[in-house]
PDB file of C-alpha atoms in Angstrom:
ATOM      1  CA  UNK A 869      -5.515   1.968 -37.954  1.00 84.00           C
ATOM      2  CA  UNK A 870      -5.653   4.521 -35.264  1.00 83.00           C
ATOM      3  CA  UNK A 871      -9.464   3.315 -34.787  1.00 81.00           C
ATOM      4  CA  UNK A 872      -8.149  -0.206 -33.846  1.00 85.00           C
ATOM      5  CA  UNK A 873      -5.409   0.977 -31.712  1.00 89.00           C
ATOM      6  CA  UNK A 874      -7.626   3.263 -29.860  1.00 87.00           C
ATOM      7  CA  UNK A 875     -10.101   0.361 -29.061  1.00 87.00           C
ATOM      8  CA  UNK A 876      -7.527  -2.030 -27.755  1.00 90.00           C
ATOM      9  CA  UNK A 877      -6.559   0.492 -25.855  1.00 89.00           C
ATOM     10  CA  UNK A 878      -9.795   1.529 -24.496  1.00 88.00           C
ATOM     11  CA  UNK A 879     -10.585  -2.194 -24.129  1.00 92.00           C
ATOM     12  CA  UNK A 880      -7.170  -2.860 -22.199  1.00 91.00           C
ATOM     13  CA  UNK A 881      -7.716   0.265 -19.903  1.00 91.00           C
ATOM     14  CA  UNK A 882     -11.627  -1.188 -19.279  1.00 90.00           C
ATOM     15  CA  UNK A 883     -10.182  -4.233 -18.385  1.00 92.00           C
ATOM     16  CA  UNK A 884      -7.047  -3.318 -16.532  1.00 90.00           C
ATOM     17  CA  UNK A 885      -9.539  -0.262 -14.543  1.00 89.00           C
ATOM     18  CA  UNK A 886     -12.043  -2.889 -13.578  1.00 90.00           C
ATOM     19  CA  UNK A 887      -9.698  -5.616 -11.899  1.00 91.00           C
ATOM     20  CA  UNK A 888      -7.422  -2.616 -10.193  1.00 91.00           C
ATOM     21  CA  UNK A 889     -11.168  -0.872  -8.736  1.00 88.00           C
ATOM     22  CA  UNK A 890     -11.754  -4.698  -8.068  1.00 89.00           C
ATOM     23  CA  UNK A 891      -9.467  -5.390  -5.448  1.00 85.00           C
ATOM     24  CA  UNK A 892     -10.174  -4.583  -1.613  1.00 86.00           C
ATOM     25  CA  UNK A 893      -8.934  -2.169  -1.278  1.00 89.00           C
ATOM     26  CA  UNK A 894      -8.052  -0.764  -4.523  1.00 85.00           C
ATOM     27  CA  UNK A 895      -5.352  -0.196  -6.527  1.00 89.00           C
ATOM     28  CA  UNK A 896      -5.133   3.179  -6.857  1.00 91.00           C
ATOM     29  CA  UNK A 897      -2.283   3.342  -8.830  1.00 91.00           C
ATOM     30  CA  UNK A 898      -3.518   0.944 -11.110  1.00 89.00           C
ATOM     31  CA  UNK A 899      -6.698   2.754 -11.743  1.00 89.00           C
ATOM     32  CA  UNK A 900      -5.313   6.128 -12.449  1.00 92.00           C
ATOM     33  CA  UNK A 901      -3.164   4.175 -15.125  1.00 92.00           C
ATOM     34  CA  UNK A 902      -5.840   2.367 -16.653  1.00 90.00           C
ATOM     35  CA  UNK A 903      -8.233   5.569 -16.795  1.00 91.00           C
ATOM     36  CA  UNK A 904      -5.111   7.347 -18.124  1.00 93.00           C
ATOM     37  CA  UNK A 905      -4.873   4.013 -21.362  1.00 92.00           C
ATOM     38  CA  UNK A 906      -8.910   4.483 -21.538  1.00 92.00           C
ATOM     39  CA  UNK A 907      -8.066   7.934 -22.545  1.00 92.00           C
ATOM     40  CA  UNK A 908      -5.935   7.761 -25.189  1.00 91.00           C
ATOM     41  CA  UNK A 909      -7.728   4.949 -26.347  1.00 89.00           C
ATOM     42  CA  UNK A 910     -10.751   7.349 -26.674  1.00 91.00           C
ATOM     43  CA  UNK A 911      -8.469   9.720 -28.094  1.00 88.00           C
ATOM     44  CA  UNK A 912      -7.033   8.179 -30.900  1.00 85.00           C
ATOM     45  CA  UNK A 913     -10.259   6.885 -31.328  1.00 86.00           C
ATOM     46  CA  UNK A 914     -12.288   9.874 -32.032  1.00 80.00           C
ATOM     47  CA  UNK A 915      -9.039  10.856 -34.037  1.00 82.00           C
ATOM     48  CA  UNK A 916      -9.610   7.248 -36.380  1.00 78.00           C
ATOM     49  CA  UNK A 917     -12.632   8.118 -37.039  1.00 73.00           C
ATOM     50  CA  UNK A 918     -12.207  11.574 -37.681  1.00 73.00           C
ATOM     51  CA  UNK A 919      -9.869  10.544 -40.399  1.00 75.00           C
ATOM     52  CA  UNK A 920     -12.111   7.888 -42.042  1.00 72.00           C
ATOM     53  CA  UNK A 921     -14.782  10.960 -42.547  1.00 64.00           C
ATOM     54  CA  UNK A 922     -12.180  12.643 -44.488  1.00 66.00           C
ATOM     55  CA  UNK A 923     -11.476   9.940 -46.522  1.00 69.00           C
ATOM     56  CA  UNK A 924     -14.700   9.558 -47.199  1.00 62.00           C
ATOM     57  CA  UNK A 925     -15.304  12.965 -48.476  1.00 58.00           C
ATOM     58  CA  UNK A 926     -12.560  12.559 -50.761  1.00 64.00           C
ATOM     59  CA  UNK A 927     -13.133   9.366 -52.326  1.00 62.00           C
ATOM     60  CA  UNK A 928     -16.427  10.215 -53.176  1.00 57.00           C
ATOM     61  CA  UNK A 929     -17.851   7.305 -51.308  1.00 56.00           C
ATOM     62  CA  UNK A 930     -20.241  10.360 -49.664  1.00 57.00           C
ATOM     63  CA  UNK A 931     -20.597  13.318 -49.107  1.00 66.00           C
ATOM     64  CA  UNK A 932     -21.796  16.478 -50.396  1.00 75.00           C
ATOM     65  CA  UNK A 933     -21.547  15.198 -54.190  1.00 79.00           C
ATOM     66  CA  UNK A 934     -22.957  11.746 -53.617  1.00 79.00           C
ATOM     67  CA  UNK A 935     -25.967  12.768 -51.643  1.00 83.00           C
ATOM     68  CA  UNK A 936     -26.753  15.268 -54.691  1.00 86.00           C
ATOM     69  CA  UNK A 937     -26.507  12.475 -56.780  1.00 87.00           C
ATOM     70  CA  UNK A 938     -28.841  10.308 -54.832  1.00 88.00           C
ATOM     71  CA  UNK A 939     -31.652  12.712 -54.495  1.00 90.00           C
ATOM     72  CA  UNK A 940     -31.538  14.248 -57.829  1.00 91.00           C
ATOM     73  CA  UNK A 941     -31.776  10.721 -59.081  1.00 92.00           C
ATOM     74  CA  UNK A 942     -35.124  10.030 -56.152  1.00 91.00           C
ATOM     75  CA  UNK A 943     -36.303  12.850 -57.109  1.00 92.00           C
ATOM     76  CA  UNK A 944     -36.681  12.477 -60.803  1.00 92.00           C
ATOM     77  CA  UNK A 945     -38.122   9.259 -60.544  1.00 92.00           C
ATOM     78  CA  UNK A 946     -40.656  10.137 -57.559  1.00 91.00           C
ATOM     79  CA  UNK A 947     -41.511  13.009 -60.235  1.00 91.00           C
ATOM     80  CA  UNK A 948     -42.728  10.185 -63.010  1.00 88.00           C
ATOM     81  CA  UNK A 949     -44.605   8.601 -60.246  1.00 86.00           C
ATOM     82  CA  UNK A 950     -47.056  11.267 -59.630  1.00 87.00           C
ATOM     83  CA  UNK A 951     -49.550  10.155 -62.350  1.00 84.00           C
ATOM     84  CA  UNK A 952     -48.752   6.564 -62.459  1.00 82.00           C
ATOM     85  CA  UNK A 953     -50.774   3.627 -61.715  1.00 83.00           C
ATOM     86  CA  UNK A 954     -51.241   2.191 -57.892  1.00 78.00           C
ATOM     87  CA  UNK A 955     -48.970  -0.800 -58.927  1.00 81.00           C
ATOM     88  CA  UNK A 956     -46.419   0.540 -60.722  1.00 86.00           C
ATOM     89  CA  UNK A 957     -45.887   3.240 -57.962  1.00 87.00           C
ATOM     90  CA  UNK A 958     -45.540   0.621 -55.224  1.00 89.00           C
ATOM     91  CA  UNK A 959     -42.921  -1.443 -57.066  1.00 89.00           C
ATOM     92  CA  UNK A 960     -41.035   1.733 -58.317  1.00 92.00           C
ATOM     93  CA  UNK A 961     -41.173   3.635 -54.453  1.00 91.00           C
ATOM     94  CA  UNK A 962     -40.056   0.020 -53.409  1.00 91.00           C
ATOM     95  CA  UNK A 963     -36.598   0.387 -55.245  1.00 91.00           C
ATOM     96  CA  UNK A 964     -36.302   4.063 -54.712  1.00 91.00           C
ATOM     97  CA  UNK A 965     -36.529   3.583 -50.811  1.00 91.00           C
ATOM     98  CA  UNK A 966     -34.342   0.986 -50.638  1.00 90.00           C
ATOM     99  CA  UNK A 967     -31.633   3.544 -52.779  1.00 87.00           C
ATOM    100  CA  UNK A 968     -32.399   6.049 -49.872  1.00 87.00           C
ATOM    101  CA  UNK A 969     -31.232   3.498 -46.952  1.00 86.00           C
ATOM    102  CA  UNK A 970     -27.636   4.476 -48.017  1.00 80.00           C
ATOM    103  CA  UNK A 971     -28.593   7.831 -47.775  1.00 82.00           C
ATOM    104  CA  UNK A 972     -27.738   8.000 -43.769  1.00 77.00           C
ATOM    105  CA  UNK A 973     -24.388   5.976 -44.384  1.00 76.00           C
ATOM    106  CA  UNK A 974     -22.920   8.475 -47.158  1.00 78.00           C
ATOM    107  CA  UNK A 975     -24.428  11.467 -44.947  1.00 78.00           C
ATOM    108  CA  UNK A 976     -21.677  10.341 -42.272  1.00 75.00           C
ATOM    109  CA  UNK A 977     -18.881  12.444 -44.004  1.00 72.00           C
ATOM    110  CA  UNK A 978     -21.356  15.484 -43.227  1.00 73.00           C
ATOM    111  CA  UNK A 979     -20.182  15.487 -39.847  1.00 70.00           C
ATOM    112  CA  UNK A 980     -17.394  17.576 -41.146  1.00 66.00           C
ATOM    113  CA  UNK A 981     -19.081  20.718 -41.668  1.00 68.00           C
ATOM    114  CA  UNK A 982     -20.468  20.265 -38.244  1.00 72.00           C
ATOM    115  CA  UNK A 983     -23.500  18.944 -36.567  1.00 78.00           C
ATOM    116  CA  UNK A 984     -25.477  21.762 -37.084  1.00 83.00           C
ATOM    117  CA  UNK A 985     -25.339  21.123 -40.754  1.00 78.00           C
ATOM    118  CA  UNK A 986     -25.862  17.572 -40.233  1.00 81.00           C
ATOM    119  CA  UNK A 987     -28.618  17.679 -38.403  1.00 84.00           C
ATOM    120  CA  UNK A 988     -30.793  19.999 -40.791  1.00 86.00           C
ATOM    121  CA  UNK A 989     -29.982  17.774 -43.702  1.00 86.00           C
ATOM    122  CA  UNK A 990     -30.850  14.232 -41.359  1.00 87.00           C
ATOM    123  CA  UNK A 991     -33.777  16.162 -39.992  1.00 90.00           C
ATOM    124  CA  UNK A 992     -35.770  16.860 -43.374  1.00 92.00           C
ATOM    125  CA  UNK A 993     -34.815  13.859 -45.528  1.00 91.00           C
ATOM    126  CA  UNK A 994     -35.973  11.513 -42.553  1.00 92.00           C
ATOM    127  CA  UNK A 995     -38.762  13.375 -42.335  1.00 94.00           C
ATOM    128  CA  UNK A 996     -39.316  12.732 -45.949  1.00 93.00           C
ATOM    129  CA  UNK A 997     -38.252   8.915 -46.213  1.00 93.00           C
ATOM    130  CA  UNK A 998     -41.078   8.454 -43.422  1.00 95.00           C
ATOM    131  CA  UNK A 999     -43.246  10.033 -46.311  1.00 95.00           C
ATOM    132  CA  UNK A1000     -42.360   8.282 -48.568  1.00 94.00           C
ATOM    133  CA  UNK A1001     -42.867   4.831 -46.656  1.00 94.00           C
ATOM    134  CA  UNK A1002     -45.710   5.847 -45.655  1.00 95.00           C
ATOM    135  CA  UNK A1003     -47.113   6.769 -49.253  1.00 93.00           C
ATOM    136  CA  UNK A1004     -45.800   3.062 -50.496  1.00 93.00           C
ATOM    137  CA  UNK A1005     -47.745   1.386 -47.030  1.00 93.00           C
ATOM    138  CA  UNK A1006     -50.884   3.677 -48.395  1.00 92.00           C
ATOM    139  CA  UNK A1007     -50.712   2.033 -52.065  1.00 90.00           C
ATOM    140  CA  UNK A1008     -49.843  -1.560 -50.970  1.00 90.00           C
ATOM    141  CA  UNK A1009     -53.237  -1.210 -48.784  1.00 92.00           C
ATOM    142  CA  UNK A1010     -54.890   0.258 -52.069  1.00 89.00           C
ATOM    143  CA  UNK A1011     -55.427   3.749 -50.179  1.00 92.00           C
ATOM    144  CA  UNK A1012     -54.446   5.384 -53.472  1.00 90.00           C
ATOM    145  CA  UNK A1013     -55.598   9.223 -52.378  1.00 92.00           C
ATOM    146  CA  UNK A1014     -53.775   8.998 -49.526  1.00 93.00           C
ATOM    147  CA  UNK A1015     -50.892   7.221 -50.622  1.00 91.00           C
ATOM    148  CA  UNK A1016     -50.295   9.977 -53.329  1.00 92.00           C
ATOM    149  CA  UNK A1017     -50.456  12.784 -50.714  1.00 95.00           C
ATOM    150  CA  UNK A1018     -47.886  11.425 -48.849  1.00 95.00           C
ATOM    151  CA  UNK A1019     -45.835  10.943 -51.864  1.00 93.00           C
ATOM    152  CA  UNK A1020     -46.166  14.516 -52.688  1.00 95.00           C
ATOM    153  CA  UNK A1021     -45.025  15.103 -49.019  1.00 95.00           C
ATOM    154  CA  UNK A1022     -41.804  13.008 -49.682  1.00 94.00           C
ATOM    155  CA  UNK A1023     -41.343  14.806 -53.129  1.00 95.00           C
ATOM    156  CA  UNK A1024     -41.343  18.107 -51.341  1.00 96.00           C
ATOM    157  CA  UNK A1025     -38.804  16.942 -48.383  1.00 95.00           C
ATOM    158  CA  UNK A1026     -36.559  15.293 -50.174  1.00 94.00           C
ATOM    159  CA  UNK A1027     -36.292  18.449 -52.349  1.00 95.00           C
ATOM    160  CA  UNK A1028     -35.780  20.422 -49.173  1.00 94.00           C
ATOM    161  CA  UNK A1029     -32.849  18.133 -48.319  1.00 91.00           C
ATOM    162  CA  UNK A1030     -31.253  18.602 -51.931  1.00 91.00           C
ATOM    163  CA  UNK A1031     -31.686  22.610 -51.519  1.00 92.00           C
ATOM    164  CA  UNK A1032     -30.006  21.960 -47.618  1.00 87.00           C
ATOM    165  CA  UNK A1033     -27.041  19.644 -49.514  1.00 86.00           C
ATOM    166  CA  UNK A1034     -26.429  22.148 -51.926  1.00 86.00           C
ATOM    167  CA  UNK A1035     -26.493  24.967 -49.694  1.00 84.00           C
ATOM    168  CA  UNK A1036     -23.230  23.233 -47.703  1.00 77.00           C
ATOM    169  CA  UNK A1037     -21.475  23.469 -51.181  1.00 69.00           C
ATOM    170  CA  UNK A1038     -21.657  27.461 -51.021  1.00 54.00           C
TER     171      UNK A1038
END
């Protein structure tokens, strides 16, 4: 709630600032007060959304425990890919990427612990989902050698990122 609030607010002050900075000559008065709305627009913003991270956390809908879920489930099943045929790998990587593209969404709650920790985590799993597409564009093209290296790039990133998850646990 204090997310909508804060962007009428911020919406009213934009407004209210633009036809007060308008006029010839300005409204001075005008402008200070709708700079002064922008801001606690901005504020309670920031504060909304804040919140919503929390709650997120909490519910389980991401965070720490969900991400550990996610991987540890990618990563088993990138681990019975390693040997399997072209085809099979391509329609298997297909439904394990499209898992992953949650992954940033239920990372949000991260943002908690800081963006330090954030950004490590982001940093080495999107350096391993761009493995991993790359490995399934490899074996759709029938570049199976090369499709498997990059697979075993993926593996090893996306087990970097579960070691990085768990790590914010401790």
């Amino acid at each position: 709630m204090k997310k909508l609030i804060g962007n009428v607010l911020l919406t009213v002050g934009l407004v209210g600032g633009a036809i007060t900075a308008a006029r010839i000559p300005p409204m001075w008065g005008g402008l200070a007060a709708s700079l002064a709305v922008m801001g606690a627009g901005i504020f309670l913003r920031r504060q909304g959304a804040r919140e919503e991270l929390h709650r997120a956390a909490e519910s389980g809908t991401g965070g720490v425990k969900e991400l550990e879920r996610l991987l540890t489930d990618a990563l088993a099943r990138i681990e019975g890919l390693m040997e399997a045929p072209g085809e099979k790998v391509v329609a298997e990587l297909t439904k394990i990427l499209e898992e992953l593209d949650e992954f940033a969404e239920k990372a949000q709650p991260l943002r908690i612990e800081g963006l330090m920790a954030y950004g490590k985590v982001m940093s080495v799993f999107s350096r391993g989902e761009r493995a991993l597409n790359r490995a399934w564009s490899a074996f759709a093209d029938g570049y199976e050698k090369e499709g498997r290296r990059y697979l075993r790039y993926g593996y090893e990133d996306l087990k970097e990122t579960l070691m990085a998850v768990k790590a914010l646990k401790a």
